[in-house]
GROMACS .gro file of C-alpha atoms in nm:
model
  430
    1UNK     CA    1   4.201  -3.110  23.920
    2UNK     CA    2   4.073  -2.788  23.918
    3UNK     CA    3   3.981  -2.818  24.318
    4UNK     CA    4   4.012  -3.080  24.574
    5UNK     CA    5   3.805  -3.420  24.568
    6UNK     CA    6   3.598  -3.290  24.837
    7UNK     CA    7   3.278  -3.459  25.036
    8UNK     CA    8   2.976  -3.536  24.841
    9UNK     CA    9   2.660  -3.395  24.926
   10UNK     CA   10   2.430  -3.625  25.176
   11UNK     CA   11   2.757  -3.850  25.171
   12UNK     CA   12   2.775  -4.121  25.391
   13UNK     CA   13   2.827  -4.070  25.771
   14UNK     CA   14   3.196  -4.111  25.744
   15UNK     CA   15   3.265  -3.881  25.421
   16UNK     CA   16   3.649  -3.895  25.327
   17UNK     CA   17   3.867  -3.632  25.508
   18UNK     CA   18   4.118  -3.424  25.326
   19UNK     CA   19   4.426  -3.584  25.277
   20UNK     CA   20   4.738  -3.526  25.024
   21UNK     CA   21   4.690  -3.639  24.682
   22UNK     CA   22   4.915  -3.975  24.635
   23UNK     CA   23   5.200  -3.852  24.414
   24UNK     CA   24   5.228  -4.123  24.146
   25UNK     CA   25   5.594  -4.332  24.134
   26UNK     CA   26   5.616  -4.379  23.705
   27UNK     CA   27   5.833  -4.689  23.799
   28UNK     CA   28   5.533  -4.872  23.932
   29UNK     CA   29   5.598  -5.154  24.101
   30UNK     CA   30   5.359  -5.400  24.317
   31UNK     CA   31   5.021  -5.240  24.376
   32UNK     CA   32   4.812  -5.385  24.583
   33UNK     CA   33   4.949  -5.226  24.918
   34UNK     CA   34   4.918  -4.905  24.758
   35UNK     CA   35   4.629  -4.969  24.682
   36UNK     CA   36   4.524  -5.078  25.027
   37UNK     CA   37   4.616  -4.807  25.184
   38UNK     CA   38   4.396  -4.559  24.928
   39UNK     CA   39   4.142  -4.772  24.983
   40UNK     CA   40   4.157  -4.697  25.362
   41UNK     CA   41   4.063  -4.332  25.287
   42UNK     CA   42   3.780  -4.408  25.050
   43UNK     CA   43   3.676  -4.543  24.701
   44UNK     CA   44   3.818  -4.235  24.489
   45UNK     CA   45   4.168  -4.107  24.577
   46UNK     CA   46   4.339  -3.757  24.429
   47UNK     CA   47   4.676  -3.792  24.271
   48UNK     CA   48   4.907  -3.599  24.090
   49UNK     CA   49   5.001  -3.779  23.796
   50UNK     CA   50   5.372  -3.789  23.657
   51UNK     CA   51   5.433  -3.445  23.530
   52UNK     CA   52   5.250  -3.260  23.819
   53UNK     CA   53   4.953  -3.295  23.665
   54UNK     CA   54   4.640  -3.301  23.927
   55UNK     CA   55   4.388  -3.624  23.898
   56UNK     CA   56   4.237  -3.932  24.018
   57UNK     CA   57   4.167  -4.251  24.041
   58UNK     CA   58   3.846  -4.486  24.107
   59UNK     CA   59   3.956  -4.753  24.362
   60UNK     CA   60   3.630  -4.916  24.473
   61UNK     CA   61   3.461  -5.171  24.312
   62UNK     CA   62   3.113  -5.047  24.380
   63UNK     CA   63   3.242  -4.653  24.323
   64UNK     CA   64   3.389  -4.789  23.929
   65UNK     CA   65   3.146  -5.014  23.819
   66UNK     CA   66   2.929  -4.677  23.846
   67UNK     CA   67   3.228  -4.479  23.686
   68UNK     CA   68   3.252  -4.677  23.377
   69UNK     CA   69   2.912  -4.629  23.279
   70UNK     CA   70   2.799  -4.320  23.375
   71UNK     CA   71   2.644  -4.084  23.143
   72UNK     CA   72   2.844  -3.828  23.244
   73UNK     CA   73   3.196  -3.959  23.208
   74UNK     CA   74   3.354  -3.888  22.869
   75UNK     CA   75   3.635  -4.064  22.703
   76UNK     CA   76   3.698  -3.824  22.431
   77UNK     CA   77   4.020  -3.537  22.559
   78UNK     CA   78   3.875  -3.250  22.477
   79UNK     CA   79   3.647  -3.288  22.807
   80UNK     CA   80   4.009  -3.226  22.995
   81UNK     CA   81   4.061  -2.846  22.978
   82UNK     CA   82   4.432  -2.866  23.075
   83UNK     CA   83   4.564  -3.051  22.798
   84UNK     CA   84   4.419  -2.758  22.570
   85UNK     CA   85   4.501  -2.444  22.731
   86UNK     CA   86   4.850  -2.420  22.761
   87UNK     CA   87   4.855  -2.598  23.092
   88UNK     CA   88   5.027  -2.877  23.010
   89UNK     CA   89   5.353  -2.938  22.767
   90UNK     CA   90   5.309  -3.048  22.456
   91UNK     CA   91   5.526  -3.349  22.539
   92UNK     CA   92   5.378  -3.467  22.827
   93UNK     CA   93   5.421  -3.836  22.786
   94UNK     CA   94   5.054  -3.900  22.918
   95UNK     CA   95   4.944  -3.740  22.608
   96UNK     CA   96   4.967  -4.030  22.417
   97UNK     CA   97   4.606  -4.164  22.571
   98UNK     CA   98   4.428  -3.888  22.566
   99UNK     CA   99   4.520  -3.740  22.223
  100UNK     CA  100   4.464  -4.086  22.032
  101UNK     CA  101   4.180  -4.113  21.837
  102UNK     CA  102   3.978  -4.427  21.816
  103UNK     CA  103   3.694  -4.663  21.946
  104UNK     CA  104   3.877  -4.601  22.237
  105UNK     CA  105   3.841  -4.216  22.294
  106UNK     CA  106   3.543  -4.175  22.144
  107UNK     CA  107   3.195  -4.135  22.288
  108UNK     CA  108   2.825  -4.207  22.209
  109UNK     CA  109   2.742  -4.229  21.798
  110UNK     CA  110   3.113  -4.213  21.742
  111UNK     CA  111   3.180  -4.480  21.995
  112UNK     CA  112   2.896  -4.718  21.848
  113UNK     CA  113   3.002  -4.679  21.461
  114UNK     CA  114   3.400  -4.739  21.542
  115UNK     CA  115   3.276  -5.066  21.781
  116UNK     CA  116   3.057  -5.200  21.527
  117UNK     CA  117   3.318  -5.182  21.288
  118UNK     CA  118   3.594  -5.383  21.508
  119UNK     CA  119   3.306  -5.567  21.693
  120UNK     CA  120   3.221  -5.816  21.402
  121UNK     CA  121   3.564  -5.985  21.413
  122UNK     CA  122   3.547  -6.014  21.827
  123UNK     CA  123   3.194  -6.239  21.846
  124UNK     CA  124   3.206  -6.527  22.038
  125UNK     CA  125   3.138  -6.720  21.719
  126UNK     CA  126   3.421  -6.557  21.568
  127UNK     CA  127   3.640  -6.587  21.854
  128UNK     CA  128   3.564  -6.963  21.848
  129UNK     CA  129   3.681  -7.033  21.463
  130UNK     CA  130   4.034  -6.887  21.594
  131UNK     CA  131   4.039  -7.191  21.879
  132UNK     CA  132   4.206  -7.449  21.619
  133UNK     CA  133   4.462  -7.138  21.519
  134UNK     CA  134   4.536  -7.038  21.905
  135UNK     CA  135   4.577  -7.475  22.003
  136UNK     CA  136   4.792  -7.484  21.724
  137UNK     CA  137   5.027  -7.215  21.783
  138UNK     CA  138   5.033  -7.246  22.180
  139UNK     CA  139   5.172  -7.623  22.069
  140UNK     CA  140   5.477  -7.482  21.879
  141UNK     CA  141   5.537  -7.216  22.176
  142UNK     CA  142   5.546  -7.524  22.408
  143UNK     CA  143   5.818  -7.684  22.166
  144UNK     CA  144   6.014  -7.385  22.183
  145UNK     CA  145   5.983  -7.318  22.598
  146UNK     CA  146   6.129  -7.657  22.623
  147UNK     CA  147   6.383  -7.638  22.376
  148UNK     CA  148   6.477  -7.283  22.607
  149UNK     CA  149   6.530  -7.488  22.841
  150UNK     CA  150   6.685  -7.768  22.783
  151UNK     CA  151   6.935  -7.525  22.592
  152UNK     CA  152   6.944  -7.326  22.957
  153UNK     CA  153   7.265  -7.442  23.155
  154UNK     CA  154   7.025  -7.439  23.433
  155UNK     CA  155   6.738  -7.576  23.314
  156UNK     CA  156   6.554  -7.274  23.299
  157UNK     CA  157   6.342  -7.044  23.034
  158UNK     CA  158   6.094  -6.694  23.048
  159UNK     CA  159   5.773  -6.796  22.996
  160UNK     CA  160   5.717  -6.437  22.873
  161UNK     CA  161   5.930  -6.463  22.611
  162UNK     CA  162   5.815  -6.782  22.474
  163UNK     CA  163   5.455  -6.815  22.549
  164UNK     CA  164   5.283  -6.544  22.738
  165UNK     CA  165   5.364  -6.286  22.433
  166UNK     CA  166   5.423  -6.443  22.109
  167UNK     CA  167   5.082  -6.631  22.115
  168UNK     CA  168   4.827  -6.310  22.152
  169UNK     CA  169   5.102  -6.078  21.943
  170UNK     CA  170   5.078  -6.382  21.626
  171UNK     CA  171   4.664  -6.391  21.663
  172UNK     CA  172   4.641  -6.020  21.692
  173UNK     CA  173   4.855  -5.958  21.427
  174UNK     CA  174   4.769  -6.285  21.208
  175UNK     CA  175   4.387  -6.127  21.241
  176UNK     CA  176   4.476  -5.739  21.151
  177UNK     CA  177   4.730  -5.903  20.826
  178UNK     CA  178   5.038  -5.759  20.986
  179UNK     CA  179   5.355  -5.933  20.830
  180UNK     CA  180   5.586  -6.125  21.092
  181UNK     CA  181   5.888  -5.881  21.094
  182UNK     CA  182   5.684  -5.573  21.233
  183UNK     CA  183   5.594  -5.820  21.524
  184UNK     CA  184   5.870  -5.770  21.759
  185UNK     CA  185   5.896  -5.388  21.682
  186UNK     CA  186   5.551  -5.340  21.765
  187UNK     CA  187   5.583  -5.483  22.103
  188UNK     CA  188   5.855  -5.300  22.161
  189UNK     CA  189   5.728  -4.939  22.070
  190UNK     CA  190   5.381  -5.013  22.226
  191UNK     CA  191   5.591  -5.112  22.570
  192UNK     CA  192   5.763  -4.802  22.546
  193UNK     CA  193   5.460  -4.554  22.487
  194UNK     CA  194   5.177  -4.753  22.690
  195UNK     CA  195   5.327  -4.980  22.934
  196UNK     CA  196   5.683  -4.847  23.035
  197UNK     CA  197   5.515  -4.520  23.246
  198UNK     CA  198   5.855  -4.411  23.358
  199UNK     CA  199   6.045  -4.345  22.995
  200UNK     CA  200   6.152  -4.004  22.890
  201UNK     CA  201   5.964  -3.800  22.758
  202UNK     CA  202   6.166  -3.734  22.406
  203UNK     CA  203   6.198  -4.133  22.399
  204UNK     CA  204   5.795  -4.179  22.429
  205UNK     CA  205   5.717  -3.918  22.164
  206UNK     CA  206   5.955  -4.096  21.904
  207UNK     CA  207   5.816  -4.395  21.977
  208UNK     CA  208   5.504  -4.282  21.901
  209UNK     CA  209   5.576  -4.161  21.567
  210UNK     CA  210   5.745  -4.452  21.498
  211UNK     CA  211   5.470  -4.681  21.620
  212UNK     CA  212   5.223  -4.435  21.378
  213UNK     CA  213   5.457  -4.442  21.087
  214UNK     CA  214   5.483  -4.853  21.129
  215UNK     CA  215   5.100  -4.838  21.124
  216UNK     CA  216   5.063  -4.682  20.844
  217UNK     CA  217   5.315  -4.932  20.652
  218UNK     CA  218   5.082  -5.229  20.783
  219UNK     CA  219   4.792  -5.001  20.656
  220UNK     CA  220   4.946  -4.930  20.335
  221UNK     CA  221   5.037  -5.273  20.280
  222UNK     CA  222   4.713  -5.392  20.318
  223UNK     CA  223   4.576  -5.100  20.077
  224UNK     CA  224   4.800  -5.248  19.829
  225UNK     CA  225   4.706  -5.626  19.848
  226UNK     CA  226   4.356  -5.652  20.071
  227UNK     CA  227   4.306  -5.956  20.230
  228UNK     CA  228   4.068  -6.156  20.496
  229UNK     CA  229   4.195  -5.924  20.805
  230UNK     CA  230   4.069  -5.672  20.996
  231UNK     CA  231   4.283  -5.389  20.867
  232UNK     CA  232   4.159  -5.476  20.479
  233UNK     CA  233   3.827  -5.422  20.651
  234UNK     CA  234   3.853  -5.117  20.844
  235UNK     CA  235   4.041  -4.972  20.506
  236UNK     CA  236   3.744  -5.083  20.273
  237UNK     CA  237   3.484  -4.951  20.547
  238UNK     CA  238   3.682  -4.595  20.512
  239UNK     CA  239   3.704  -4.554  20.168
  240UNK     CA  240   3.339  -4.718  20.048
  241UNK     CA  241   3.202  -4.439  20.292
  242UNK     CA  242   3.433  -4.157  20.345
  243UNK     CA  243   3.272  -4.025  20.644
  244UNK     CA  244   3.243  -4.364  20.826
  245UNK     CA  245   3.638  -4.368  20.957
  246UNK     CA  246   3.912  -4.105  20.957
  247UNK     CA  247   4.282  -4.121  20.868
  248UNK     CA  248   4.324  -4.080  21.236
  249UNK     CA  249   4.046  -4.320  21.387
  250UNK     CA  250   4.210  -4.614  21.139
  251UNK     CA  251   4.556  -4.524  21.301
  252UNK     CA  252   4.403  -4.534  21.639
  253UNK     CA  253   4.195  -4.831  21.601
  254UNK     CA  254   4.447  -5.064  21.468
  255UNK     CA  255   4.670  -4.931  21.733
  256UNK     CA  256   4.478  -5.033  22.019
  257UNK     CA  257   4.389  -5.352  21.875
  258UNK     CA  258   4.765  -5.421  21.849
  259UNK     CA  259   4.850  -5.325  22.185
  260UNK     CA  260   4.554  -5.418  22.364
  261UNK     CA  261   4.548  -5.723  22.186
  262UNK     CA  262   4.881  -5.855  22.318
  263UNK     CA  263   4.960  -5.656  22.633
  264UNK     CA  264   4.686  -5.759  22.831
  265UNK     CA  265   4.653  -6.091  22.795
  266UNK     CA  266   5.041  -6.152  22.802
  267UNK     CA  267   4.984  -6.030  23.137
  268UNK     CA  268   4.724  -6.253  23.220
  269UNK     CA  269   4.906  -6.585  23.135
  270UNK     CA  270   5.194  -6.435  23.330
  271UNK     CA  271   4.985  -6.345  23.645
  272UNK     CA  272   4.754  -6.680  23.609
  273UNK     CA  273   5.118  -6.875  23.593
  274UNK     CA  274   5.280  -6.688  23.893
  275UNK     CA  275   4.896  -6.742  24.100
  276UNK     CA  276   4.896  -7.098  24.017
  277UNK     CA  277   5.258  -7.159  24.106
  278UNK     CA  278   5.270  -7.005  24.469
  279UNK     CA  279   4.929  -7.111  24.525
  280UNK     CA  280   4.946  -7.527  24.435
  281UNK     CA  281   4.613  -7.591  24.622
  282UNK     CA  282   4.400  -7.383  24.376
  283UNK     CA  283   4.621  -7.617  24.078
  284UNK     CA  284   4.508  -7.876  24.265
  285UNK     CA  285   4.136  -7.814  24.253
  286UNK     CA  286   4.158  -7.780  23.872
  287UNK     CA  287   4.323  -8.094  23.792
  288UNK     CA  288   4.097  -8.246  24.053
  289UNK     CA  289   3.791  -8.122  23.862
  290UNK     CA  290   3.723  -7.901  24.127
  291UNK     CA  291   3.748  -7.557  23.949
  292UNK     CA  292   3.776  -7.477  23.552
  293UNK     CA  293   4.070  -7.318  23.386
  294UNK     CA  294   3.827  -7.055  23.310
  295UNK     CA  295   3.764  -7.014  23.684
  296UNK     CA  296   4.162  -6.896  23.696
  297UNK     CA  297   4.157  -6.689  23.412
  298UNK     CA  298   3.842  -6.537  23.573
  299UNK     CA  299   4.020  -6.466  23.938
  300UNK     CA  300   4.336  -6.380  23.777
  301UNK     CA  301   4.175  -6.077  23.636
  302UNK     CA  302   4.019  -6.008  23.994
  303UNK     CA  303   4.308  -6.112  24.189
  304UNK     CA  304   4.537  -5.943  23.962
  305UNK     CA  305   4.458  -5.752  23.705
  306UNK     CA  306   4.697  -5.742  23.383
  307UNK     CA  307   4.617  -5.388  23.359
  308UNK     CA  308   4.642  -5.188  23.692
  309UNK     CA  309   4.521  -4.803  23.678
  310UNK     CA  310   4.403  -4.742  23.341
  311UNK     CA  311   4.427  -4.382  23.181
  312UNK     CA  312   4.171  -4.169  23.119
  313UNK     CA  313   3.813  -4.059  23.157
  314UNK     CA  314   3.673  -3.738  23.221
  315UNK     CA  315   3.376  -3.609  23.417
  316UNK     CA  316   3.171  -3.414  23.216
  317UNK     CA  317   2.995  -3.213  23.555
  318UNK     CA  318   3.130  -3.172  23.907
  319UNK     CA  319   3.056  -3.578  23.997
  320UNK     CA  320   2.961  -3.711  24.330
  321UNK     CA  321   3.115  -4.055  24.363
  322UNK     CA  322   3.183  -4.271  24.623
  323UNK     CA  323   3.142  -4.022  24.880
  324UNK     CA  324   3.332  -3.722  24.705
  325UNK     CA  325   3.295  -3.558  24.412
  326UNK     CA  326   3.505  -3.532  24.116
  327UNK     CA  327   3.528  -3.200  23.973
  328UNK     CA  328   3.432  -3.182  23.576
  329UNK     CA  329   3.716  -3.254  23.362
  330UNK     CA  330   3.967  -3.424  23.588
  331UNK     CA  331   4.153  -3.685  23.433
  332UNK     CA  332   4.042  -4.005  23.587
  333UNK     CA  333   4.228  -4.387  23.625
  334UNK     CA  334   4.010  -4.668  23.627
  335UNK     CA  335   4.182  -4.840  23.937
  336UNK     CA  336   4.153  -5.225  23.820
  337UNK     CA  337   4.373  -5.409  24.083
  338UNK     CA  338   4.258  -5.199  24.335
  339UNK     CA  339   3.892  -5.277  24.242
  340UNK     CA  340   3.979  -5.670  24.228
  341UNK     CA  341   4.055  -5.626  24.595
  342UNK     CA  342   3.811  -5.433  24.765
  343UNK     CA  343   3.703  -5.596  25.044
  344UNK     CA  344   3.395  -5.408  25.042
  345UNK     CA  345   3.278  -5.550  24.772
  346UNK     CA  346   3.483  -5.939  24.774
  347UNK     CA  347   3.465  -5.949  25.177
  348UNK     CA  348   3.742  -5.981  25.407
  349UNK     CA  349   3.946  -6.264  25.187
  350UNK     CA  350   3.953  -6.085  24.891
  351UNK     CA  351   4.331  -6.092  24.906
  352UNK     CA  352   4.317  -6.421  24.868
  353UNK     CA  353   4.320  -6.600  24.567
  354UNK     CA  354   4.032  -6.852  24.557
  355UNK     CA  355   3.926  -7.047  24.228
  356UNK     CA  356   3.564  -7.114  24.419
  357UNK     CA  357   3.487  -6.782  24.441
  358UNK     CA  358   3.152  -6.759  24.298
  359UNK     CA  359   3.117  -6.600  23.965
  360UNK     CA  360   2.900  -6.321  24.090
  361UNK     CA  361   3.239  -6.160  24.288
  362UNK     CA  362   3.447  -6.158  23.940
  363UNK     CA  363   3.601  -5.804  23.890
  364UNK     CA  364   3.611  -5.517  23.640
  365UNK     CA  365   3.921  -5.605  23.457
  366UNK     CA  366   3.763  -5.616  23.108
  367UNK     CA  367   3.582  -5.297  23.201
  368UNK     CA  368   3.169  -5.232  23.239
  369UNK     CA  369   2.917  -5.020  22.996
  370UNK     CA  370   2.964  -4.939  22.621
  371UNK     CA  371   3.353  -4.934  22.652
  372UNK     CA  372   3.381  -5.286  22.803
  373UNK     CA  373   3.666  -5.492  22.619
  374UNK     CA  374   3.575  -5.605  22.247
  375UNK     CA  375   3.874  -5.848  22.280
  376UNK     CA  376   3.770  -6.029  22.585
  377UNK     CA  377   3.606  -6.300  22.476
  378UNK     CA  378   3.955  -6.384  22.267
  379UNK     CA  379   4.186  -6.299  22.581
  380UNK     CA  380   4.006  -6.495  22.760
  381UNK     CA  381   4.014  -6.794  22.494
  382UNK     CA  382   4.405  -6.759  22.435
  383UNK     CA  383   4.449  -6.737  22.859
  384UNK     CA  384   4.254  -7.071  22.863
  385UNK     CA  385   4.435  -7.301  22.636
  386UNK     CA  386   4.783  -7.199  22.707
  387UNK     CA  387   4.744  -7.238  23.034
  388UNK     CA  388   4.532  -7.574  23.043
  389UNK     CA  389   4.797  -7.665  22.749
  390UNK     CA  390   5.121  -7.566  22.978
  391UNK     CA  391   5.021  -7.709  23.283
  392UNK     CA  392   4.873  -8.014  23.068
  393UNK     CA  393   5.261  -8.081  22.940
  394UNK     CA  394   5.443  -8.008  23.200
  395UNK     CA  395   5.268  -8.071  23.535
  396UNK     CA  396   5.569  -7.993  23.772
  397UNK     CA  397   5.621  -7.637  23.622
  398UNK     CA  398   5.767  -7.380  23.881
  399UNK     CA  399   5.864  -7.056  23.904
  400UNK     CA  400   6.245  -7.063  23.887
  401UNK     CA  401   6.318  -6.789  24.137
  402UNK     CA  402   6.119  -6.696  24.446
  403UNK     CA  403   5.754  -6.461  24.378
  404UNK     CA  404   5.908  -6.161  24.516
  405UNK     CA  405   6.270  -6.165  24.317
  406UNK     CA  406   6.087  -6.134  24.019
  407UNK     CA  407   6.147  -5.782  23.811
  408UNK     CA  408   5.841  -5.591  23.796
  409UNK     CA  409   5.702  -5.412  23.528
  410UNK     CA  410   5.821  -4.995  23.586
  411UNK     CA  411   5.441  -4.923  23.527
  412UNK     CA  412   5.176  -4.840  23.723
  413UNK     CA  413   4.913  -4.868  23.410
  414UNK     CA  414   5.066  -5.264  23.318
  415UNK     CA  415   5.038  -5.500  23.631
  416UNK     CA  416   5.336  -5.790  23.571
  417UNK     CA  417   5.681  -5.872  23.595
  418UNK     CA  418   5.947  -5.789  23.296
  419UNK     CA  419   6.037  -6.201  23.292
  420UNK     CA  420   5.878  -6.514  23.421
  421UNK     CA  421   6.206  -6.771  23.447
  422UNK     CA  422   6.014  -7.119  23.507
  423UNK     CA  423   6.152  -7.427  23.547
  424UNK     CA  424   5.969  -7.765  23.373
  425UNK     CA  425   6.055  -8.024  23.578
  426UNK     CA  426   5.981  -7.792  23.889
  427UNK     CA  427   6.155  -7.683  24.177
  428UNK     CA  428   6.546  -7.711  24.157
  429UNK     CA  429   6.726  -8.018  24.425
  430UNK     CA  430   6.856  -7.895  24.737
   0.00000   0.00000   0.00000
């Protein structure tokens, strides 16, 4: 930042006190004690982001709700002076969010034309044509899990592997008409540029211009032969109207919708999964009719968030916010899991993971104002049936290793673990 967070005029009684800006880890890791103990000093924290690059981050549920939808936050990067001006390296791996160009990064009448575009396939009467696709497919991802592991010398198989990512990464991709072998490359270039926050930066940048030069094969593909899928769409929207969508904002848009369209919710089933297995009283209340497996998709996201500090947004003015204020152009995170858990806002049990926790408390996960999530609505639907279909089929499911052995994601923008070994038949004999 270009000075200090410092106290906001007329602040509260107890404005924030100087403190040193948390130095980000890019491995990640667990963070919810982190972000406890930012929370202690206040709902906006200064960091230095990975690079040495000064910023912050929204913590507190009240403090982002206002963030994401104030008039004077920008998504678009050229409201971040240091990324122009020499300041910062041209291969800064951060770069990769705030030079994209897309529905994304854009703002106001570019915002609105890119949403509408991409928003007609997300409707909830869309969405809800897709449910017969999404049973189908989380069926033959069941098959497979159990074929895992009854293959497994120990009876074991990652849930990641076999469920949690190939069912969003096959809708997402069935709905944009990319063929099946660019699947497993594209999850593995959009880990390495979005999710994996502590690669190198010579290894991010090539995987970016790999992931751009695979997009524009899916792109040219579909240029070729259109078809019924988003990308035919977005093409034909481009070309009937030349100024309606860029070569860049069709490269960025059907990026995000590929990675956003998997990453997250393969988080989600993971994190609803490892909730619902160290927490069998709240599995109880659902297969007692008690809560709704929307009710623990819904405090997953609170509880923990698939997607933990979010990059960026940019004040467009010094900002006072939660008792501080944010000097213009700062690159800000959205700080999901540490929103979910504000006890400010959720009261003192907001640790606690609690399918009766009325609807009102739900976080920010999806996001709030004009950039909230187009694909919620199908997250949320794919979340649903694999896990009412999972826990459906195999009732005594269990993790296969304790919580806290399991390998985290080495993120702090993706909130999961790296594999979720389960075991069908639950725990192992003693």
């Amino acid at each position: 930042m270009s000075s200090p967070l410092s106290p906001a005029p007329h602040a509260s009684d107890t404005p924030n006190t100087p403190n040193t800006p948390h130095v980000i880890d890019p491995a990640g890791g667990c963070p919810h004690a982190l972000n406890a103990r930012l929370r202690a000093r206040g709902a906006v924290a200064e960091v230095v982001l990975p690079g040495g690059v000064p910023g912050a981050v929204v913590l507190g549920h009240e403090a982002l709700r206002e963030f994401l939808a104030h008039p004077d936050v920008a998504k678009d990067g050229r409201h971040f002076p240091a990324l122009h001006d020499g300041t910062i390296p041209p291969d800064w791996p951060l770069r990769v969010f705030a030079d994209a160009r897309g529905m994304h990064t854009a703002d106001e009448a570019d915002h609105r034309r890119l949403r509408a575009l991409v928003g007609k396939a997300f409707t909830a009467r869309q969405v809800e044509r897709l449910r017969p696709r999404v049973e189908e497919l989380t069926a033959r991802l069941l098959d497979d899990l159990e074929r895992a592991a009854a293959a497994s010398p120990d009876g074991t198989a990652d849930l990641r592997t076999h469920v949690a990512l190939p069912l969003p990464m096959s809708v997402i991709c069935e709905l944009l008409g990319v063929d099946p072998e660019h699947r497993d490359r594209l999850h593995h270039l959009s880990n390495t540029v979005i999710v994996s926050t502590d690669t190198a930066p010579a290894e991010v940048m090539a995987a970016v211009r790999e992931l751009v030069e695979l997009i524009g094969t899916i792109a040219a593909a579909r240029r070729a032969s259109p078809g019924e899928d988003l990308t035919s769409a977005l093409i034909a929207a481009r070309e009937g109207d030349g100024d309606r969508l860029s070569e860049a904002e069709l490269t960025g848009t059907m990026r995000l919708m590929l990675i956003a369209g998997h990453e997250t919710t393969l988080n989600l089933i993971s994190n609803a999964v490892r909730a619902l297995c160290t927490h069998r009283d709240q599995l109880a209340l659902v297969r007692e009719g008690k809560a709704t497996w929307s009710d623990v998709v819904d405090e997953t996201l609170r509880w923990d968030s698939p997607i933990s500090w979010f990059p960026f947004r940019y004040p467009t003015r010094d900002l006072p916010l939660g008792g501080t204020v944010i000097p213009q152009g700062t690159p800000v995170l959205a700080g999901y899991t540490a929103a979910g858990r504000d006890e400010a806002f959720h009261g003192p049990d907001a640790d606690r993971f609690d399918l009766t926790r009325p609807t009102a408390a739900r976080g920010l996960s999806f996001g709030h104002g004009a950039h909230y999530c187009v694909g919620a609505p199908l997250a949320r639907l794919e979340a649903t049936i694999a896990l009412e279909r999972l826990f459906t089929r195999f009732p005594d499911l269990d993790l296969a290793v304790p919580e806290g052995g399991l390998p985290r994601q080495r993120s702090f923008i993706g909130n999961s673990v790296e594999a979720l070994p389960v075991r069908l038949t639950g725990p192992a004999p003693a």
